[in-house]
Every structure is written in C-alpha cells, then in structure tokens.
XYZ file of C-alpha atoms in Angstrom:
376
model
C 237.223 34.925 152.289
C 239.828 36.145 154.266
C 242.430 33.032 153.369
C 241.185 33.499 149.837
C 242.642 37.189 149.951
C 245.709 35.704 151.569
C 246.309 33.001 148.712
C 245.850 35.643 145.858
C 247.988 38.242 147.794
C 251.011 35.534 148.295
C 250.362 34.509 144.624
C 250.593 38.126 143.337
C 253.553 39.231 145.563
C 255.513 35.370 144.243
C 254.112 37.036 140.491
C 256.588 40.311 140.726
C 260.043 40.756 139.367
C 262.673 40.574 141.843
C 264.863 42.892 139.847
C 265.090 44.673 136.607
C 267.950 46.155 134.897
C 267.232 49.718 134.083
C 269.637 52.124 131.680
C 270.497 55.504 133.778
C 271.802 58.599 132.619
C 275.562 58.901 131.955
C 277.295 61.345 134.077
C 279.551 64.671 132.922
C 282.921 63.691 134.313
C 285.919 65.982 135.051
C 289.815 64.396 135.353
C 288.358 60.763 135.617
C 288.902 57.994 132.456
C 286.302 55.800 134.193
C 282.729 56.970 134.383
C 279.834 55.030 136.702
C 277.820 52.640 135.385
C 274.673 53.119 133.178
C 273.225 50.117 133.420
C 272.145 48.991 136.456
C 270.648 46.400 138.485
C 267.811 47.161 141.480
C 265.702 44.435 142.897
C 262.490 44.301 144.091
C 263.356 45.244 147.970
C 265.967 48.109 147.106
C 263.150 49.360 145.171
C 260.489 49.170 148.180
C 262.926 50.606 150.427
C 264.045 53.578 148.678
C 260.191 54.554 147.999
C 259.423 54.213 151.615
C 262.421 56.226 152.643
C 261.743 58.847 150.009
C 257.953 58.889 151.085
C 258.416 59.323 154.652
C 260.922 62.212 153.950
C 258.264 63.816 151.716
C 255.475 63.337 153.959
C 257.057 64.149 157.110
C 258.385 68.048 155.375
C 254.801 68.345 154.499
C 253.464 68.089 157.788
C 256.047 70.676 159.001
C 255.434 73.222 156.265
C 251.838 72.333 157.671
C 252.829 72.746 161.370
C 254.993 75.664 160.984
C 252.462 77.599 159.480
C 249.906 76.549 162.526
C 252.914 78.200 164.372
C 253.894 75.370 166.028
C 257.686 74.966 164.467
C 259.228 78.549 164.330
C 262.382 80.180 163.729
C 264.422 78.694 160.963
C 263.091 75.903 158.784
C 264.792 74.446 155.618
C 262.669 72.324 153.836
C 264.184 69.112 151.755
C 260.905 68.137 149.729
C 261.740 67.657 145.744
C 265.547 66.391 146.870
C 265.002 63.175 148.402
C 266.704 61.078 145.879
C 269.793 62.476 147.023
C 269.618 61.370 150.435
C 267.988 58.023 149.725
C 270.943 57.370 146.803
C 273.675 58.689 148.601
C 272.835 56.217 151.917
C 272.673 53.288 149.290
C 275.926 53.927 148.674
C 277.957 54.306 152.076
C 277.772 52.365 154.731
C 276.572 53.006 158.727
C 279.677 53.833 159.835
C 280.912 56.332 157.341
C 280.329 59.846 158.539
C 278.391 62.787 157.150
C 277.500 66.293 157.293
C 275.369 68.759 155.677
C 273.961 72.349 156.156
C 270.661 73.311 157.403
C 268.687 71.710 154.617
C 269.108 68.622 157.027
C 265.820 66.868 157.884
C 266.220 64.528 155.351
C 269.705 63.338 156.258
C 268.589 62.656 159.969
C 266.079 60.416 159.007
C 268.756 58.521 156.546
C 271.295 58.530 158.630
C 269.096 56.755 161.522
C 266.814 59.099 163.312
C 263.299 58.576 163.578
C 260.497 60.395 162.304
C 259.287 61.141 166.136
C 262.769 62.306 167.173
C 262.822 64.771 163.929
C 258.881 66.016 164.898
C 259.743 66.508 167.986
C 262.886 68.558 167.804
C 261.237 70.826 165.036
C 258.626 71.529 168.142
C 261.415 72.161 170.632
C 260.274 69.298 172.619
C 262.173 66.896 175.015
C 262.190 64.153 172.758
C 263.595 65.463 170.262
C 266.605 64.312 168.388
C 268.954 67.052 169.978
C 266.253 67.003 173.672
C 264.890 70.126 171.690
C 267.573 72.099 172.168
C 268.932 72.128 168.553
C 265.777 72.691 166.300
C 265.573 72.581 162.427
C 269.303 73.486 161.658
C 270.499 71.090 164.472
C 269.969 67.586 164.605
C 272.894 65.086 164.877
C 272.942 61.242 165.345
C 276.097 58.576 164.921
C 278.506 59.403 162.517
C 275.899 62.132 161.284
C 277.438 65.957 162.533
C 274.570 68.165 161.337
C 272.634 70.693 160.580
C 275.247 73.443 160.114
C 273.812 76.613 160.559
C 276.653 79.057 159.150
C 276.755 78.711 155.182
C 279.631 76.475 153.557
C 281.104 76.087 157.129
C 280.165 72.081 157.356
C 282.869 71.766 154.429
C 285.937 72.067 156.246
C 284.716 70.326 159.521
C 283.743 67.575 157.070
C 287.300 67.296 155.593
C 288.639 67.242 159.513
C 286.148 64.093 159.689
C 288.000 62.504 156.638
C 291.046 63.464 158.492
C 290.615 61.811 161.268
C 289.187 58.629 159.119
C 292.554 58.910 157.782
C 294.537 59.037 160.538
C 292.893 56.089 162.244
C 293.360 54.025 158.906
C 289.894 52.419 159.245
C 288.521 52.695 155.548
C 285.484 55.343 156.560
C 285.092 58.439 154.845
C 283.485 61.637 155.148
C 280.811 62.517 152.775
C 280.593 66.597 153.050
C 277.311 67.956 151.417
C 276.589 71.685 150.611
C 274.300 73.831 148.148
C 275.013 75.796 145.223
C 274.680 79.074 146.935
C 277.780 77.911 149.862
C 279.820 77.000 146.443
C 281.487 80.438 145.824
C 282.724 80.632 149.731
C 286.464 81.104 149.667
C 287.125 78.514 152.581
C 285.352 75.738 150.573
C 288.690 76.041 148.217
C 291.043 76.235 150.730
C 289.239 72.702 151.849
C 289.567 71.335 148.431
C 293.712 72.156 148.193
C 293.919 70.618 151.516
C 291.830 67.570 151.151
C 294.185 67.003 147.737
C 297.196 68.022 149.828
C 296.679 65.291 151.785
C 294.566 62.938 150.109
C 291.571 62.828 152.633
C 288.790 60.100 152.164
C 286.077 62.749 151.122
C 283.246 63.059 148.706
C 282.895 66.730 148.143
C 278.805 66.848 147.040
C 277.210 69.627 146.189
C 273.048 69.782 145.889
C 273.042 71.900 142.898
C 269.054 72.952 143.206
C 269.400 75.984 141.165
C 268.916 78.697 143.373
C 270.599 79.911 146.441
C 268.228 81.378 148.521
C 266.509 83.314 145.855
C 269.180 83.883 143.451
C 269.926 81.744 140.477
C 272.530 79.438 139.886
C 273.400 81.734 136.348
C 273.554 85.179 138.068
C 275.552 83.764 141.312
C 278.241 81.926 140.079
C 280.603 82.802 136.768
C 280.875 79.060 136.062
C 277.824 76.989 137.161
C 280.195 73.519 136.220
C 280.247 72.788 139.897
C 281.224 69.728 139.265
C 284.628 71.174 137.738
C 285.175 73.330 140.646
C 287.806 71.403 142.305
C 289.872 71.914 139.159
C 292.782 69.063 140.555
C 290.134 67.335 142.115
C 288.262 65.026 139.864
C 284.672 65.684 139.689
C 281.595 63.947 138.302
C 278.180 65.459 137.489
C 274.892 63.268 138.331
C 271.502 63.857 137.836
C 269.983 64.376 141.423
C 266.430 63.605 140.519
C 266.895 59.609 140.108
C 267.616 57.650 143.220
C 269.507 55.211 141.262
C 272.339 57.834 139.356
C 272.591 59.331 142.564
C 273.395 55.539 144.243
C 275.757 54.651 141.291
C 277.453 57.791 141.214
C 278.136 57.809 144.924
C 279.370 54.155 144.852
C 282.000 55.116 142.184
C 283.118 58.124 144.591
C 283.219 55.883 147.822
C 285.151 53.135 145.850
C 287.825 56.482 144.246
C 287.851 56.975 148.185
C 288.714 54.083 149.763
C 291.134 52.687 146.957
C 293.216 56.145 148.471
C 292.800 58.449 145.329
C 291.711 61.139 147.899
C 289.159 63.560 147.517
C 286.573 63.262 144.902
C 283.723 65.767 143.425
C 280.149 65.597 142.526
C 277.309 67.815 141.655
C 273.486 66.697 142.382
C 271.398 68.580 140.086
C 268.251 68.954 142.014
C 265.448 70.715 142.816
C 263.000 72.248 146.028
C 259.829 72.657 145.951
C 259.134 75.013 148.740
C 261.077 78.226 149.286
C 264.566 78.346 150.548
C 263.117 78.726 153.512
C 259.103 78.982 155.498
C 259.713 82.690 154.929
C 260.209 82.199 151.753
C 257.108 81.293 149.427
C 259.686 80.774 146.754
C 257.471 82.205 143.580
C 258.934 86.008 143.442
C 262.026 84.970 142.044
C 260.742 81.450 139.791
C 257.378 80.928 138.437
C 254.548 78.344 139.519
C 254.956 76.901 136.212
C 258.664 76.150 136.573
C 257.854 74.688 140.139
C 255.311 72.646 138.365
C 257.095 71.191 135.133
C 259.630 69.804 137.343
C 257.308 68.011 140.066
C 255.805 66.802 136.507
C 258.583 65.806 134.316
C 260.904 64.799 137.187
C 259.906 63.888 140.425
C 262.014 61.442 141.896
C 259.160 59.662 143.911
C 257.381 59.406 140.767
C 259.777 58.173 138.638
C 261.158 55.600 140.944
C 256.850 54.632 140.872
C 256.796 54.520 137.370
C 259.888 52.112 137.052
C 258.885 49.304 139.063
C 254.989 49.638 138.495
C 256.475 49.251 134.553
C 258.842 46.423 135.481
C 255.933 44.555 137.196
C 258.293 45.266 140.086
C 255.426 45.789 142.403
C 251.916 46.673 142.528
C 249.923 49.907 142.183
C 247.882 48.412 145.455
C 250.681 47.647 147.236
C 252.620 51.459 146.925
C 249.564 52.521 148.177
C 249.519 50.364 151.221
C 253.169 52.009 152.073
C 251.943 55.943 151.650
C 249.230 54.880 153.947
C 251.771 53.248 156.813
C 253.714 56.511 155.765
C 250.956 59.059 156.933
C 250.080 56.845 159.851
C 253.601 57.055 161.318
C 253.893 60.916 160.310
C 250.693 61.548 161.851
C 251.666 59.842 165.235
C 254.816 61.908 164.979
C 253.507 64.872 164.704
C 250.969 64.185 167.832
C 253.780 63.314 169.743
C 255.483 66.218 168.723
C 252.701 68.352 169.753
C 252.103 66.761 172.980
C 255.282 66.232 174.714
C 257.041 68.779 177.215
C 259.691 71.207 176.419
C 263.100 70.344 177.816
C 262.974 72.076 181.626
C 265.576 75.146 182.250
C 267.794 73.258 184.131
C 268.538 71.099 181.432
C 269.819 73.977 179.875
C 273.432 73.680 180.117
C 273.537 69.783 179.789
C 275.888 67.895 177.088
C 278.523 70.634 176.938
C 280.907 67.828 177.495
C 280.508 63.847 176.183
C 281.555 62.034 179.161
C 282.737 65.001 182.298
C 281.886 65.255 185.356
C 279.419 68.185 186.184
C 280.283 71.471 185.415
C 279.520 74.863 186.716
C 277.979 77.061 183.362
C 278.545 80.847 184.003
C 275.007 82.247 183.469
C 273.802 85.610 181.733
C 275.494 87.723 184.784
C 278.498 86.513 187.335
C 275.959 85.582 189.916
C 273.877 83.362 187.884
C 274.778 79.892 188.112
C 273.957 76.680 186.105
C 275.225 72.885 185.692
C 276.049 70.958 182.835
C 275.749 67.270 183.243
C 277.214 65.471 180.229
C-alpha cells in the first residue's frame, strides 16, 4: 500500500505545472517612462516557497498575539499579519547581501532576512536565545545585512540612506532597501533623506507600507496628499499593490535594477493592509469597522490569492498546501515551547555587545560605584 501511495504521489507531483504566466496589476508610476512588467512568469517552486514563507510569518504573529495575551510577550508588540506579501516579494527581489531596515513592524523581515522562527519566539519572550540574547524584544531584532526594528518613528530612513552610502562608497553593487509606514511619511527628516539620497545618488529603494492607518488615524485625515508614491517629487516613484506577492517582487526588481544601473534613489508605495491593531494595545476596531477588517481578509488576502493561483494553474495540490500549514504549525509550535522554556539572559550579560570586536570594557552602572563589563 504504502509504495502504491508513493507511485501515485510521484505521478501527481510529475502531473503539476512547473510555471504559469500570470497577468499582474500595472503600477501608478511617477517621473519613470518604463513601468514593471505585467506579465509575469512564477514556477512551481517560487510558488511553494513564497506560501511557506508567507505562512510561517502568519502563523508565527498568531501565536504571539496568542502569547502576548497569556502575558507571556509584553511591552511593545507590532504585529505584521495581513502584510506578508511585502516581505516575501520584496526578498524575491534583492539578494542576501543587500541590506535592509525597517521600523518596529519588524517580525516579518527577521524571518526573511534569515532568522529563524525559534530565534524570533524567543526574543519576543526575552529569552537567551533569542535573536538579539533577549535583550532587544519585539522592536529589536537584527541579523546580517538586516539593521532592525527601529523603535523611534521614521528614524530607520536616514540610517538606511547612510547604509546606501556606505554601499556606495565601497562600490560593491548592494543597496539599501529603507522601509517605513504611512504614518512616519509626513516626518520632516524623511525629506531631508530624500534631497540627500538624490544629492548624491545613493543605491536606495525608499518603500513605504502604505496600510492605511497610522496608528489609528487614517491615511485621508493624516496626510494632505496620500500619493506617497509621488512624495519624493525629483525622486521617481512607483505605486504597487502590496497585497500580491508577485507585483510586490516585480516592482522591487525594477527598483533594484533603477539602483544598481546608478539612477540613485528610487520610490515605492505598498498598499497594504493589518489585520490586528497597530499595536497588542490596540484592538484596532474603534477607529475601522469589523466589516472593513473582514472584506479585505476576503477580497484580498495575499496568502489566499497566491492559493488560488497555483491551485487554478494546477500549480500544486489542495493536499499538498495543506501538508505545508501543517509543517508550519509544527515548527511554530516548537518555537513557541522553546520560547517558553528557555532562561532569560543572566544580569551579567547585561552590558555585553556594546562593542563588535573590543576588548572588555568597564560599563558605568546606575550610580558611580556600580560596576559592570561588557564583553563584545
């Protein structure tokens, strides 16, 4: 029986498409002639991968909206559930050892960027193994080429254009993709990054997650022109629809080939969405409805719709998705058990990492007499 199953399985999987060509919607452009492409081409792999990717991320912010509220993640915590096509499209796009940095919407990014699921649990508990020893928690989580997690709103963008600088100056084709929301769009020192990135023709995409509400104010009643996309005004600007994985990878491949050809700087607004509240202390229904919340998880989840396209292009099997949530809630689960079980970082360790690569240092304490060591 069993080598029956095995034939029939082997037969099946030989039985999909490899890839499909699918027809994407065309992006709003500002000061470009070219636009990306609409039609394009994902195979069968791409296809499992980005599900996967975008599961995980989905499942694993569950299990922290699930945790927090058990009290076991506190203080800040940003959820990304509802935007994982940007992540998952953007990554497509770039390669390992371009650089990137966000603000404290940045779960989602760690895990794209390289981290594991475990190392994310863990430093949402505070615990030792955690991605930052548990010493950065939800807003502050960092791996190669990934700088954070940036607490202070809109701040990320001009440490981001310093990344593209130094790309620059070390003339090794990298660039610096610098992500922030709509509600960080109206600081002042985002447009003082923008003049200089032009200035000096840095190697940066400039993206902003457009998800319609900053904290709980909407897009229409914070900002006089919601075209965020035209913002840069000299800097040319594209505007995507954040809810499909594959205008999101198109989009971004356009931006990193404006980039690298040395056009400098270069403009895009995801139009996305969140499910949960800005934040866990925000339920997120006094200022939108249920129903809102709702039509879009309905009409335009980007999970869903990346389902819908390859169960439709016989691109895979409806058995075969499910086999992948299931390996997705095993690995969450574990996570979170791990998360829950393993020790906080001791005090001593307090002070560590100040420096990369010192030797140790005496840390000042909370009075003169108080005395404590970094070891980098």
């Amino acid at each position: 029986n069993t080598g029956a199953a095995v034939v029939i399985s082997a037969r099946t999987y030989a039985d999909f498409t490899t890839q499909a060509t699918f027809e994407i919607k065309k992006c709003d452009v500002h000061k470009l002639d070219e636009t990306p492409a609409t039609q394009v081409v994902m195979t069968r792999e791409e296809g499992l991968q980005y599900y996967r990717t975008m599961q995980t991320m989905r499942r694993m912010e569950l299990k922290a909206d699930q945790l927090y509220k058990q009290k076991i993640i506190r203080g800040f915590c940003h959820l990304y559930d509802g935007q994982e096509a940007c992540a998952v499209g953007i990554e497509a796009s770039i390669n390992r050892n371009d650089h990137l940095i966000t603000a404290y919407r940045a779960h989602g990014y760690t895990y794209t960027r390289g981290g594991t699921v475990k190392e994310i649990m863990a430093e949402l508990t505070g615990r030792r193994g955690g991605i930052a020893k548990g010493k950065g928690g939800s807003m502050h989580m960092y791996c190669k080429n990934f700088y954070g997690g940036n607490g202070i709103v809109g701040a990320q963008v001009p440490l981001g254009a310093g990344v593209a600088l130094a790309c620059k100056f070390q003339g090794n084709n990298e660039l610096c993709v610098c992500l922030y929301g709509d509600g960080a769009a109206n600081q002042g020192q985002i447009f003082e990054t923008y003049n200089m990135a032009a200035l000096w023709k840095l190697p940066v995409i400039f993206i902003c997650e457009n998800n319609r509400y900053g904290m709980g104010t909407s897009v229409e009643r914070a900002a006089a022109s919601t075209d965020y996309f035209k913002r840069g005004e000299f800097i040319p600007g594209l505007r995507v629809d954040g809810m499909d994985v594959l205008c999101v990878r198109e989009a971004t491949r356009f931006a990193a080939d404006h980039c690298r050809s040395g056009k400098g700087p270069i403009l895009m607004e995801l139009q996305t969405y969140r499910y949960h509240g800005h934040s866990m202390s925000d339920p997120g229904i006094s200022y939108r409805t249920r129903e809102e919340i709702q039509e879009v998880r309905s009409k335009s989840d980007p999970i869903s719709l990346l389902k819908d396209r390859m169960l439709s292009n016989n691109m895979a099997s409806v058995e075969e998705l499910k086999d992948i949530d299931v390996e997705v809630r095993k690995e969450i689960e574990d996570a979170a058990q791990f998360a829950t079980t393993d020790p906080e970082p001791p005090l001593e360790e307090l002070c560590n990492h100040i420096f990369h690569n010192n030797p140790p240092v005496e840390v000042r304490g909370t009075n003169p007499w108080s005395k404590l060591k970094s070891v980098s």
